[in-house]
Amino acid sequence: MSKDKNKESNQKQELSEWQKRNQEYLKKKAEEEAALAEEKEKEKQARMGKNSKSLEESKKLSSDSDQNETVPDEESSEKEEKPQKDDPKVNEEKVKKKKEKPEKPAKPKIAPVHIWRAVSILVPSTLVLLLSVYLLTPLSTIKNVEVKGNSNTQADDIKQASGIQDSDYTLALLLDKEKYAERIKSNHWIESAKIDYQFPTNFTIEVKEFDIVGYYVSGEEYYPILSSGTVESTPVNRLNLPETYLTVTFNDEQQVKELITGLSTISEDIKSQIQKIELAPSKATADLLKITMLDTDEILVPLSELSKKLPYYSKIKPQLTEPSVVDMEAGAYSYTIADKLIEEAEEKAKQEAKEAEKKKQEEEKKKQEEQGNQSQTSQQSQSR
């Protein structure tokens, strides 16, 4: 026993000042906890019969007791931390641990070059994929085609000339607009054509038709002559003819084109006065034209010299006091239509006189032949 007591006494002596305080604190804390437990038991019993005031008071008591508990904890933690802070070895170990802790490596940044490379591959690939899907769907052939500027041709004829099919891809039409527009010119009425696109599937064909310069007259039919020199094969209804128009009595393709080319250089003032153009070849000029004006003036001019000589009519016209013939076959001079009629009547009379004389001669010759035949027959009968 004496040995145990000695050990206990030695242990007590060996306890440091801080350990003693800690033991005292623990005892004190155990007593407080026991007291607290008793109070809580009392409170539980009292809660059943007490009003709300007693409940508030019990809450205050419990909060006060919690504060008392935390204070010694803080004191003990401070007491525990103090010796650690004061111990140089502990401080050195903490510093070493901090140094030894490996720093987290920073995440490597992606270089902009790689980003651009990825974008340059992904974007075209996505576009190609979308385009492929679009071309496989019926949406790729949906298009609305409208024709504008046509008055003498049907919209369906223009569409047919363009070669646009319902099965054609909308994208193909958009990319080859010029090619389709060029095809429309195969229609002899069309001078120029242009295709415009409106999002999403609307196309407008704007055409410009050749002007109608005049009409080729054959019997009771009137065929339009276009400014390109082409004679339309389909006659127009006479009710659709304008108030004033130019008529041509020949339809030779080469001569008509030459006529339209010559008239294209003539002023509108002169062209608007022309009523009729016909061929009137003479012994000296095979391509001589007879141009009848609205005021009944007549102009004789070679087709090959039309653009050169016809403009002089505007200078000669003011000098004419009555309907006249302006002869430009060789040089340029004029005479009245009355004189022409007299001359034509004289020529006609001369011609008729010649024909009568010729007829008379033929009759006399015939009589002589008949008389000769009769004499021959009488001689033959006498000889028998």
XYZ file of C-alpha atoms in Angstrom:
384
model
C 0.000 0.000 0.000
C 2.774 2.266 0.864
C 4.232 1.685 -2.582
C 0.893 2.593 -4.299
C 0.581 5.702 -2.228
C 4.088 6.634 -3.124
C 3.282 6.137 -6.829
C 0.174 8.280 -6.566
C 2.089 10.954 -4.737
C 4.783 10.792 -7.357
C 2.178 11.062 -10.099
C 0.623 14.054 -8.359
C 4.008 15.619 -8.113
C 4.683 14.860 -11.726
C 1.434 16.617 -12.879
C 2.087 19.982 -14.405
C 0.237 23.114 -13.503
C -1.820 23.037 -16.706
C -2.853 19.392 -16.117
C -4.045 20.241 -12.643
C -6.156 23.060 -13.955
C -7.539 20.761 -16.572
C -8.560 18.179 -13.970
C -10.265 20.870 -11.906
C -12.053 22.078 -15.023
C -13.253 18.590 -15.856
C -14.599 18.039 -12.341
C -16.331 21.343 -12.412
C -17.791 20.581 -15.820
C -19.083 17.183 -14.596
C -20.788 18.872 -11.641
C -22.357 21.475 -13.908
C -23.593 18.815 -16.289
C -25.179 16.891 -13.395
C -26.831 20.044 -12.135
C -27.984 20.808 -15.616
C -29.504 17.374 -16.036
C -31.432 17.838 -12.782
C -32.688 21.218 -13.931
C -33.800 19.761 -17.270
C -35.722 17.027 -15.485
C -37.427 19.630 -13.345
C -38.205 21.710 -16.408
C -39.746 18.753 -18.225
C -42.021 18.097 -15.258
C -42.880 21.761 -14.926
C -43.675 22.159 -18.680
C -46.767 20.049 -18.430
C -48.539 22.446 -16.035
C -46.837 25.778 -16.608
C -47.869 28.531 -19.014
C -45.860 30.158 -21.805
C -43.990 32.416 -19.383
C -42.366 29.478 -17.678
C -41.312 28.171 -21.097
C -39.555 31.424 -21.938
C -37.787 31.440 -18.602
C -36.568 27.869 -19.104
C -35.193 28.845 -22.555
C -33.308 31.722 -21.004
C -31.856 29.439 -18.350
C -30.774 26.879 -20.926
C -29.144 29.556 -23.097
C -27.298 30.908 -20.079
C -26.028 27.453 -19.212
C -24.834 26.945 -22.828
C -22.871 30.162 -22.621
C -21.241 28.987 -19.424
C -20.232 25.773 -21.133
C -18.639 27.439 -24.116
C -16.540 29.797 -22.033
C -14.411 27.098 -20.377
C -14.082 25.368 -23.757
C -12.650 28.516 -25.232
C -10.407 28.922 -22.239
C -9.207 25.330 -22.508
C -8.608 25.676 -26.257
C -6.655 28.842 -25.643
C -4.688 27.018 -22.989
C -4.058 24.171 -25.418
C -3.034 26.479 -28.216
C -0.736 28.566 -26.111
C 1.749 25.833 -25.349
C 1.671 24.780 -29.019
C 2.422 28.292 -30.161
C 5.130 28.694 -27.622
C 6.789 25.377 -28.602
C 9.449 26.138 -31.315
C 9.574 22.515 -32.456
C 5.879 22.553 -33.258
C 6.285 25.764 -35.215
C 9.200 24.312 -37.203
C 7.175 21.207 -38.053
C 4.272 23.350 -39.293
C 6.603 25.370 -41.501
C 8.143 22.158 -42.910
C 4.680 20.724 -43.637
C 3.696 23.889 -45.451
C 6.853 23.713 -47.535
C 6.418 20.049 -48.213
C 2.821 20.466 -49.427
C 2.976 20.276 -53.247
C 1.305 23.120 -55.076
C -1.536 22.119 -57.373
C -0.364 22.375 -60.990
C -2.222 25.006 -63.039
C -4.390 23.696 -65.838
C -2.634 24.195 -69.177
C -4.318 26.725 -71.474
C -5.356 25.690 -74.988
C -3.372 27.571 -77.603
C -5.476 29.797 -79.965
C -3.954 27.993 -82.959
C -5.565 24.736 -81.910
C -8.914 26.464 -81.363
C -8.840 27.956 -84.859
C -7.849 24.629 -86.355
C -10.786 22.937 -84.663
C -13.173 25.683 -85.793
C -11.882 25.509 -89.395
C -12.693 21.793 -89.466
C -15.934 21.726 -87.486
C -17.687 24.647 -89.183
C -17.262 23.403 -92.799
C -18.136 19.872 -91.731
C -21.330 21.105 -90.079
C -22.260 23.145 -93.147
C -21.665 20.195 -95.475
C -23.798 17.991 -93.241
C -26.651 20.507 -93.177
C -26.421 20.973 -96.960
C -26.533 17.223 -97.518
C -29.616 16.871 -95.335
C -31.272 19.801 -97.138
C -30.608 18.315 -100.589
C -32.140 15.012 -99.545
C -35.422 16.634 -98.498
C -38.238 17.848 -100.823
C -37.547 21.393 -99.612
C -34.514 21.539 -101.923
C -36.716 21.661 -105.065
C -39.431 24.041 -103.859
C -39.393 27.294 -105.871
C -41.874 29.937 -106.964
C -41.103 31.413 -110.414
C -42.867 34.598 -111.568
C -42.565 36.315 -114.976
C -42.673 40.100 -115.427
C -42.373 42.429 -118.432
C -44.120 40.198 -120.973
C -47.026 41.514 -123.035
C -46.861 39.607 -126.311
C -45.621 36.288 -124.933
C -47.103 33.862 -122.427
C -45.415 33.300 -119.064
C -45.476 29.538 -119.643
C -43.624 29.966 -122.952
C -40.920 31.977 -121.199
C -40.564 29.398 -118.424
C -40.341 26.649 -121.020
C -37.650 28.566 -122.916
C -35.649 29.005 -119.698
C -35.476 25.253 -119.164
C -36.452 25.506 -115.477
C -37.929 22.201 -114.312
C -39.903 21.475 -111.143
C -37.329 18.823 -110.251
C -34.393 21.257 -110.464
C -32.702 22.132 -107.185
C -33.436 25.632 -105.923
C -29.744 26.039 -105.116
C -28.773 25.087 -108.687
C -31.134 27.727 -110.097
C -29.713 30.312 -107.702
C -26.111 29.573 -108.713
C -26.812 29.405 -112.497
C -29.274 32.282 -112.887
C -27.350 33.757 -115.836
C -27.371 30.452 -117.726
C -31.151 30.093 -117.373
C -31.670 33.756 -118.328
C -29.577 33.286 -121.480
C -31.767 30.356 -122.527
C -34.868 32.587 -122.463
C -33.464 34.554 -125.414
C -34.154 31.523 -127.602
C -37.727 32.882 -127.730
C -37.648 35.291 -130.729
C -39.778 37.823 -128.828
C -37.254 38.253 -125.987
C -34.499 40.851 -126.328
C -33.077 40.459 -122.787
C -33.870 38.542 -119.608
C -32.781 38.653 -115.979
C -33.576 36.405 -113.012
C -33.810 37.917 -109.521
C -33.914 35.927 -106.280
C -35.926 36.735 -103.163
C -35.458 34.715 -99.969
C -36.378 31.945 -99.405
C -37.623 30.334 -102.664
C -38.971 33.161 -104.862
C -37.537 33.852 -108.335
C -38.629 36.646 -110.689
C -37.895 36.489 -114.423
C -37.819 40.047 -115.808
C -37.910 40.130 -119.608
C -37.712 42.871 -122.222
C -39.477 42.107 -125.491
C -38.501 43.332 -128.954
C -40.610 46.254 -130.165
C -43.076 45.815 -133.030
C -41.770 48.031 -135.856
C -44.497 47.229 -138.367
C -46.756 44.566 -139.847
C -46.289 42.380 -142.885
C -49.571 42.363 -144.771
C -50.656 39.283 -146.693
C -54.254 39.467 -147.869
C -56.315 40.129 -144.746
C -53.639 38.910 -142.309
C -51.247 41.128 -140.352
C -48.005 39.603 -139.059
C -45.874 41.608 -136.570
C -42.350 42.604 -137.654
C -40.061 42.829 -134.615
C -37.186 45.242 -134.123
C -34.879 42.221 -134.466
C -36.010 41.848 -138.092
C -38.029 38.706 -137.407
C -41.495 38.320 -138.893
C -43.877 36.642 -136.437
C -45.509 33.549 -137.893
C -48.787 34.063 -136.031
C -51.064 36.870 -137.283
C -52.601 39.323 -134.848
C -56.255 40.148 -134.518
C -57.039 43.297 -136.498
C -58.910 44.627 -133.485
C -55.616 44.660 -131.575
C -53.832 46.822 -134.160
C -52.788 50.315 -133.007
C -54.320 53.462 -134.471
C -51.337 54.141 -136.715
C -48.892 51.506 -137.851
C -46.418 50.773 -140.621
C -47.181 48.052 -143.149
C -44.741 46.116 -145.336
C -45.791 44.160 -148.413
C -42.753 41.852 -148.665
C -41.475 39.245 -146.198
C -38.104 38.198 -147.556
C -36.065 37.547 -144.406
C -32.881 39.237 -145.626
C -34.687 42.257 -147.082
C -36.814 42.707 -143.947
C -33.745 42.629 -141.690
C -31.991 45.126 -143.933
C -35.089 47.351 -143.832
C -35.289 47.236 -140.006
C -31.558 47.977 -139.725
C -31.943 50.992 -142.003
C -35.017 52.301 -140.165
C -33.230 52.015 -136.797
C -31.000 54.957 -137.801
C -33.912 57.131 -138.961
C -35.420 59.721 -136.638
C -38.727 58.953 -134.953
C -40.232 62.031 -136.590
C -39.827 60.503 -140.061
C -40.629 56.910 -139.022
C -43.878 57.991 -137.370
C -45.056 59.444 -140.728
C -44.481 56.256 -142.753
C -47.653 54.391 -143.646
C -46.570 51.752 -146.140
C -43.354 50.304 -147.612
C -43.335 48.160 -150.750
C -40.854 47.013 -153.346
C -40.944 48.943 -156.649
C -37.946 47.676 -158.626
C -36.917 49.576 -161.715
C -34.621 48.681 -164.610
C -31.720 50.434 -162.868
C -32.478 49.533 -159.220
C -33.687 46.063 -158.244
C -34.136 46.919 -154.533
C -35.996 50.207 -155.028
C -38.544 50.925 -152.281
C -41.713 52.912 -152.565
C -42.519 54.522 -149.200
C -45.984 56.018 -148.799
C -46.339 58.623 -146.058
C -49.458 59.416 -143.997
C -49.885 62.690 -145.932
C -49.822 60.686 -149.228
C -46.288 61.787 -150.136
C -44.274 59.078 -151.851
C -40.554 58.447 -151.549
C -38.526 56.338 -153.938
C -35.286 55.192 -152.351
C -33.037 52.125 -152.756
C -33.144 49.719 -149.807
C -29.357 49.602 -149.677
C -29.202 53.432 -149.310
C -32.204 53.853 -147.011
C -30.302 55.061 -143.930
C -28.227 57.442 -146.058
C -30.876 59.093 -148.242
C -34.176 58.947 -146.326
C -33.116 61.563 -143.674
C -33.041 64.189 -146.485
C -36.825 63.970 -146.668
C -37.073 66.181 -143.558
C -35.323 68.978 -145.525
C -37.325 68.455 -148.709
C -40.730 68.222 -147.044
C -41.072 71.952 -146.139
C -40.607 72.847 -149.831
C -43.525 70.651 -150.940
C -46.783 72.563 -151.334
C -48.883 69.589 -152.395
C -48.651 65.780 -152.262
C -45.503 64.898 -154.139
C -43.124 62.138 -155.126
C -39.576 62.477 -153.823
C -37.351 60.461 -156.106
C -34.055 59.471 -154.436
C -33.157 56.661 -156.820
C -30.484 58.810 -158.446
C -29.905 62.107 -156.714
C -32.948 63.704 -155.094
C -35.745 65.618 -156.849
C -39.495 65.859 -156.452
C -42.593 66.250 -158.573
C -46.242 66.362 -157.708
C -48.390 63.309 -157.621
C -50.677 64.967 -160.174
C -47.762 65.173 -162.587
C -46.992 61.595 -161.808
C -50.556 60.572 -162.524
C -50.471 62.460 -165.833
C -47.164 60.858 -166.692
C -48.491 57.446 -165.717
C -51.631 58.088 -167.796
C -49.508 59.101 -170.769
C -47.319 56.069 -170.361
C -50.391 53.922 -170.032
C -51.882 55.467 -173.179
C -48.645 54.898 -175.054
C -48.549 51.365 -173.840
C -52.123 50.784 -174.838
C -51.437 52.319 -178.276
C -48.469 50.049 -178.709
C -50.499 47.056 -177.705
C -53.307 48.092 -180.064
C -50.830 48.567 -182.916
C -49.275 45.244 -182.173
C -52.657 43.605 -182.034
C -53.624 45.189 -185.356
C -50.444 43.956 -186.938
C -51.058 40.491 -185.637
C -54.610 40.531 -187.036
C -53.394 41.686 -190.471
C -50.731 39.041 -190.461
C -53.308 36.463 -189.523
C -55.585 37.581 -192.385
C -52.729 37.357 -194.827
C -51.944 33.887 -193.636
C -55.589 32.879 -194.003
C -55.699 34.347 -197.545
C -52.525 32.486 -198.437
C -53.960 29.255 -197.136
C -57.165 29.788 -199.132
C -55.267 30.416 -202.384
C -53.219 27.292 -201.836
C -56.325 25.152 -201.344
C -57.956 26.603 -204.512
C -54.886 25.834 -206.595
C -54.731 22.309 -205.327
C -58.419 21.755 -206.210
C -57.904 23.100 -209.753
C -54.907 20.864 -210.348
C -56.975 17.835 -209.488
